[in-house]
Amino acid sequence: MQSSRILPAALLALAALAACHKKPEVAPTPAPAPIDSTAIKQHIADSLAMVAKARADSLARAAAEKAREDSIAAAAAQAKMRAALTAMIHFDFNKSDLRPEDQAILDAKIPILLANPGLTLRIAGNTDERGSTEYNLALGQRRAATAKRYLTDHGVADSRLETVSNGEEKPLCTEQEESCWSQNRRDEFTVTGGDTGMLKGSGN
Amino acid sequence: MTKARFALAGALLALAVPLAAQDTTAQGVHITLQYNVGTRPGVVVLPVAGAGGDSIQTILQRDLDYGDRVNVIAIPDSMAAAVRGGLDSTGKVRTMGYAVFKTLGAAAVIQATNTSRGLHVALHDVARGQVIDVNEFPLPPDSLSRGWRMAVHRVSDEVERWVTGVRGIAATRIAYVRNHAVRIVDSDGADDLTIPMAGAGMSPAWSPDARMIAYSTFGEGSRIVVYTLATGQSRSFGERRNTNVSTPVFSPDGSAIVYTLAGENGSDLFSAPVGGGPAARLTAGGGTDNSTPAFSPDGRRIAFTSGRAGPPEIYIMDADGTNVSMFTDYAFSTRNYRSNPDWSPDGLSLAYQAYQPDSSGVFQIFTMSLRDRTPHQLTSDGENEDPSWAPDARHLVFTSTRSGTKQLWVIDSQSGRLRQLTHGAAMSRLGAWSPRLAP
């Protein structure tokens, strides 16, 4: 079938050549191209692989994005816990009693401390610049002890809480007015260990 | 003439015994300077002959001035020739030369010559027209060194005793705190130095022999540190978890250090042997604060600040912690704050700081006699804190804001005269006046 069709075509081509050229040449008959089914299969396979890879990449990206979001959320949760742990409490002049409005600040620390038994805190008591410089060292220690007692009364192990006094030696603010003094009459809380991957406490 | 020879013979006798053992009244040959009791005798310090003479004259004049017991009379230029005319070729006062000092209002003339054997000093009684005391004081060879200056201060203190009967306080130092380092400055403000620190320092205190300084550190690892000046060595004690220790003081016999220990339940006073060993609790504060101890000079009692009745007040107890009684009067005001007692070296009164009756929240320095317990306010300019008595039981060093930043000032509790001891941008505070320093 094929050869019978090729022949008249070849004759037509020869006639055309004869009409144009003085020395007609016989054109070589082109060899029919073999059909490569392996390449086609490969092409299909490649396309499928690309789709699969794109899908996998997309999934990985989504997973990474989710992980990143999770990690941000986790970091935010850690930061929030750390903020709760280090939130300061304040005192009235020459007093070391826990003020009712500051009780919630200590309450927020308790579930975190209880959920993370490796967590340790240093509590530093501070005073304002009024009062005797030397007597204030004792007052600062009493203020640190107030916070520690509240936390140990709520189940935090004594050994995890260290108290020190700075007296009036480390003011946050040096203006000579009550708005400044009231900031300086404080307990500072510093996390001293066990704060990697803190677990949320049940109360959080 | 007989009288003068007798006095000189007595003075020469005095040369033979060590300075510390001298007691001219016991020897019975001392002639007291003639001047009106209740007034300050005028004193002229003649130009000092020999090496470093100008410096010696300046130091003698300043020390006598700071002692507040004499009026140091400068020789006006118009009288300089007359004074020179009153001296012979060796610089000694001619018999007829006393008239010019009388004109100047001087009761005494100090004549000093720096010789190879030391500083030769003669005290002239202008009214009698004769030398009534003479002595030779060794001076270290390194002129203007710390030790040399202190030796000249000792001369000043002895001369002050010759003139007034009371030894001066120039040969003393004041320990204090700047930038949480313990520093030591001479009583005239010279030779300010810092000691090696073991932590953030507060509240220096002298041992009775002035060979050691105790201080406390605060924050983490709070402890009492005992520094020995001669060796530069420190040892520490009292460091305990959850504890702040502060305000160490030596007992007058030098055997113990009493200090404040603030722990889980208020603060109490403890006593520990200076050489080391277990501490004993002196107060039972029951959760209140008990701090800033000060021994009576006989070592039998301790004054301290306590918040046991509410506002801080000053209490006195026996040195073993018994027989506690409130010294200051709680009923005086509901917003009292009295603290930081220091017992005068004569044992007669306490200096302390207190809010003024208007409760302005500003401390002033007061003294209160143990006999009549009437408060006597010494300061009113700026805020004034942390009084510490000089060994003469008359002068006090304290912290004042009157020049802006907190600095140390010295006040004469009798005349109210003031002088600024420390200067600078950084706060200087918590001054502790040393005992008289032995050579």
PDB file of C-alpha atoms in Angstrom, chain B residues 15-122:
ATOM      1  CA  LEU B  15      61.480  62.860 124.655  1.00  0.00           C
ATOM      2  CA  ALA B  16      62.852  59.793 126.392  1.00  0.00           C
ATOM      3  CA  VAL B  17      59.511  57.918 126.503  1.00  0.00           C
ATOM      4  CA  PRO B  18      57.565  56.611 123.543  1.00  0.00           C
ATOM      5  CA  LEU B  19      54.991  59.013 122.135  1.00  0.00           C
ATOM      6  CA  ALA B  20      51.999  56.759 122.777  1.00  0.00           C
ATOM      7  CA  ALA B  21      52.898  56.393 126.441  1.00  0.00           C
ATOM      8  CA  GLN B  22      53.252  60.110 126.992  1.00  0.00           C
ATOM      9  CA  ASP B  23      50.884  61.663 129.430  1.00  0.00           C
ATOM     10  CA  THR B  24      52.144  65.086 130.375  1.00  0.00           C
ATOM     11  CA  THR B  25      49.625  65.552 133.165  1.00  0.00           C
ATOM     12  CA  ALA B  26      50.828  62.370 134.855  1.00  0.00           C
ATOM     13  CA  GLN B  27      54.404  63.556 134.615  1.00  0.00           C
ATOM     14  CA  GLY B  28      53.348  66.697 136.405  1.00  0.00           C
ATOM     15  CA  VAL B  29      55.676  69.011 134.509  1.00  0.00           C
ATOM     16  CA  HIS B  30      53.373  70.118 131.735  1.00  0.00           C
ATOM     17  CA  ILE B  31      52.482  73.779 131.720  1.00  0.00           C
ATOM     18  CA  THR B  32      49.066  74.348 130.219  1.00  0.00           C
ATOM     19  CA  LEU B  33      48.766  76.987 127.539  1.00  0.00           C
ATOM     20  CA  GLN B  34      47.238  80.179 128.912  1.00  0.00           C
ATOM     21  CA  TYR B  35      44.063  81.259 127.106  1.00  0.00           C
ATOM     22  CA  ASN B  36      40.474  81.995 128.015  1.00  0.00           C
ATOM     23  CA  VAL B  37      38.584  78.772 128.612  1.00  0.00           C
ATOM     24  CA  GLY B  38      35.603  78.474 126.275  1.00  0.00           C
ATOM     25  CA  THR B  39      37.342  80.295 123.471  1.00  0.00           C
ATOM     26  CA  ARG B  40      39.514  78.884 120.749  1.00  0.00           C
ATOM     27  CA  PRO B  41      43.139  79.801 121.262  1.00  0.00           C
ATOM     28  CA  GLY B  42      44.753  81.578 118.327  1.00  0.00           C
ATOM     29  CA  VAL B  43      47.682  79.621 116.914  1.00  0.00           C
ATOM     30  CA  VAL B  44      50.387  80.760 114.513  1.00  0.00           C
ATOM     31  CA  VAL B  45      52.307  78.087 112.626  1.00  0.00           C
ATOM     32  CA  LEU B  46      55.630  79.661 111.690  1.00  0.00           C
ATOM     33  CA  PRO B  47      57.190  78.882 108.318  1.00  0.00           C
ATOM     34  CA  VAL B  48      58.866  75.491 108.720  1.00  0.00           C
ATOM     35  CA  ALA B  49      62.595  75.388 108.142  1.00  0.00           C
ATOM     36  CA  GLY B  50      64.202  72.421 106.382  1.00  0.00           C
ATOM     37  CA  ALA B  51      63.204  69.957 103.661  1.00  0.00           C
ATOM     38  CA  GLY B  52      59.519  70.014 102.691  1.00  0.00           C
ATOM     39  CA  GLY B  53      58.957  72.928 105.062  1.00  0.00           C
ATOM     40  CA  ASP B  54      56.204  74.600 103.032  1.00  0.00           C
ATOM     41  CA  SER B  55      54.223  71.353 102.781  1.00  0.00           C
ATOM     42  CA  ILE B  56      54.664  70.670 106.498  1.00  0.00           C
ATOM     43  CA  GLN B  57      53.466  74.148 107.439  1.00  0.00           C
ATOM     44  CA  THR B  58      50.447  73.806 105.119  1.00  0.00           C
ATOM     45  CA  ILE B  59      49.499  70.390 106.532  1.00  0.00           C
ATOM     46  CA  LEU B  60      49.928  71.530 110.162  1.00  0.00           C
ATOM     47  CA  GLN B  61      47.789  74.614 109.553  1.00  0.00           C
ATOM     48  CA  ARG B  62      45.063  72.685 107.727  1.00  0.00           C
ATOM     49  CA  ASP B  63      44.951  69.884 110.318  1.00  0.00           C
ATOM     50  CA  LEU B  64      44.682  72.352 113.212  1.00  0.00           C
ATOM     51  CA  ASP B  65      41.986  74.223 111.297  1.00  0.00           C
ATOM     52  CA  TYR B  66      39.993  71.042 110.557  1.00  0.00           C
ATOM     53  CA  GLY B  67      40.235  70.091 114.253  1.00  0.00           C
ATOM     54  CA  ASP B  68      37.962  73.058 115.066  1.00  0.00           C
ATOM     55  CA  ARG B  69      39.557  73.570 118.509  1.00  0.00           C
ATOM     56  CA  VAL B  70      41.932  76.408 117.652  1.00  0.00           C
ATOM     57  CA  ASN B  71      41.891  79.458 115.403  1.00  0.00           C
ATOM     58  CA  VAL B  72      44.748  79.153 112.954  1.00  0.00           C
ATOM     59  CA  ILE B  73      46.098  82.637 112.396  1.00  0.00           C
ATOM     60  CA  ALA B  74      47.716  83.357 109.067  1.00  0.00           C
ATOM     61  CA  ILE B  75      50.475  85.947 109.192  1.00  0.00           C
ATOM     62  CA  PRO B  76      49.358  88.882 107.069  1.00  0.00           C
ATOM     63  CA  ASP B  77      51.923  90.235 104.599  1.00  0.00           C
ATOM     64  CA  SER B  78      51.966  93.520 106.510  1.00  0.00           C
ATOM     65  CA  MET B  79      53.186  91.684 109.615  1.00  0.00           C
ATOM     66  CA  ALA B  80      55.640  89.334 107.902  1.00  0.00           C
ATOM     67  CA  ALA B  81      58.597  91.686 108.414  1.00  0.00           C
ATOM     68  CA  ALA B  82      57.708  92.175 112.073  1.00  0.00           C
ATOM     69  CA  VAL B  83      57.487  88.381 112.563  1.00  0.00           C
ATOM     70  CA  ARG B  84      60.850  87.935 110.844  1.00  0.00           C
ATOM     71  CA  GLY B  85      62.202  90.633 113.132  1.00  0.00           C
ATOM     72  CA  GLY B  86      60.964  88.654 116.109  1.00  0.00           C
ATOM     73  CA  LEU B  87      63.050  85.635 115.114  1.00  0.00           C
ATOM     74  CA  ASP B  88      66.782  85.255 115.546  1.00  0.00           C
ATOM     75  CA  SER B  89      69.193  84.108 112.827  1.00  0.00           C
ATOM     76  CA  THR B  90      68.359  80.438 113.503  1.00  0.00           C
ATOM     77  CA  GLY B  91      64.607  81.114 113.202  1.00  0.00           C
ATOM     78  CA  LYS B  92      63.927  80.922 116.957  1.00  0.00           C
ATOM     79  CA  VAL B  93      61.589  83.406 118.600  1.00  0.00           C
ATOM     80  CA  ARG B  94      63.472  86.224 120.359  1.00  0.00           C
ATOM     81  CA  THR B  95      62.310  86.964 123.873  1.00  0.00           C
ATOM     82  CA  MET B  96      61.045  90.340 122.736  1.00  0.00           C
ATOM     83  CA  GLY B  97      59.442  88.814 119.610  1.00  0.00           C
ATOM     84  CA  TYR B  98      56.285  87.632 121.380  1.00  0.00           C
ATOM     85  CA  ALA B  99      54.688  91.071 121.213  1.00  0.00           C
ATOM     86  CA  VAL B 100      53.936  90.713 117.520  1.00  0.00           C
ATOM     87  CA  PHE B 101      52.102  87.411 118.100  1.00  0.00           C
ATOM     88  CA  LYS B 102      50.100  89.036 120.859  1.00  0.00           C
ATOM     89  CA  THR B 103      49.110  91.707 118.362  1.00  0.00           C
ATOM     90  CA  LEU B 104      47.966  88.954 115.963  1.00  0.00           C
ATOM     91  CA  GLY B 105      45.785  87.481 118.730  1.00  0.00           C
ATOM     92  CA  ALA B 106      47.839  84.302 119.032  1.00  0.00           C
ATOM     93  CA  ALA B 107      47.970  82.376 122.293  1.00  0.00           C
ATOM     94  CA  ALA B 108      50.435  79.849 120.883  1.00  0.00           C
ATOM     95  CA  VAL B 109      53.136  79.729 118.251  1.00  0.00           C
ATOM     96  CA  ILE B 110      54.204  76.480 116.632  1.00  0.00           C
ATOM     97  CA  GLN B 111      57.782  76.440 115.517  1.00  0.00           C
ATOM     98  CA  ALA B 112      58.944  73.417 113.526  1.00  0.00           C
ATOM     99  CA  THR B 113      62.243  72.565 111.879  1.00  0.00           C
ATOM    100  CA  ASN B 114      62.779  69.538 109.659  1.00  0.00           C
ATOM    101  CA  THR B 115      66.146  68.079 110.635  1.00  0.00           C
ATOM    102  CA  SER B 116      67.953  64.853 109.776  1.00  0.00           C
ATOM    103  CA  ARG B 117      66.672  63.394 113.054  1.00  0.00           C
ATOM    104  CA  GLY B 118      63.056  64.258 112.324  1.00  0.00           C
ATOM    105  CA  LEU B 119      60.678  67.154 112.754  1.00  0.00           C
ATOM    106  CA  HIS B 120      61.684  69.262 115.750  1.00  0.00           C
ATOM    107  CA  VAL B 121      58.609  71.055 117.090  1.00  0.00           C
ATOM    108  CA  ALA B 122      58.382  73.687 119.825  1.00  0.00           C
TER     109      ALA B 122
END
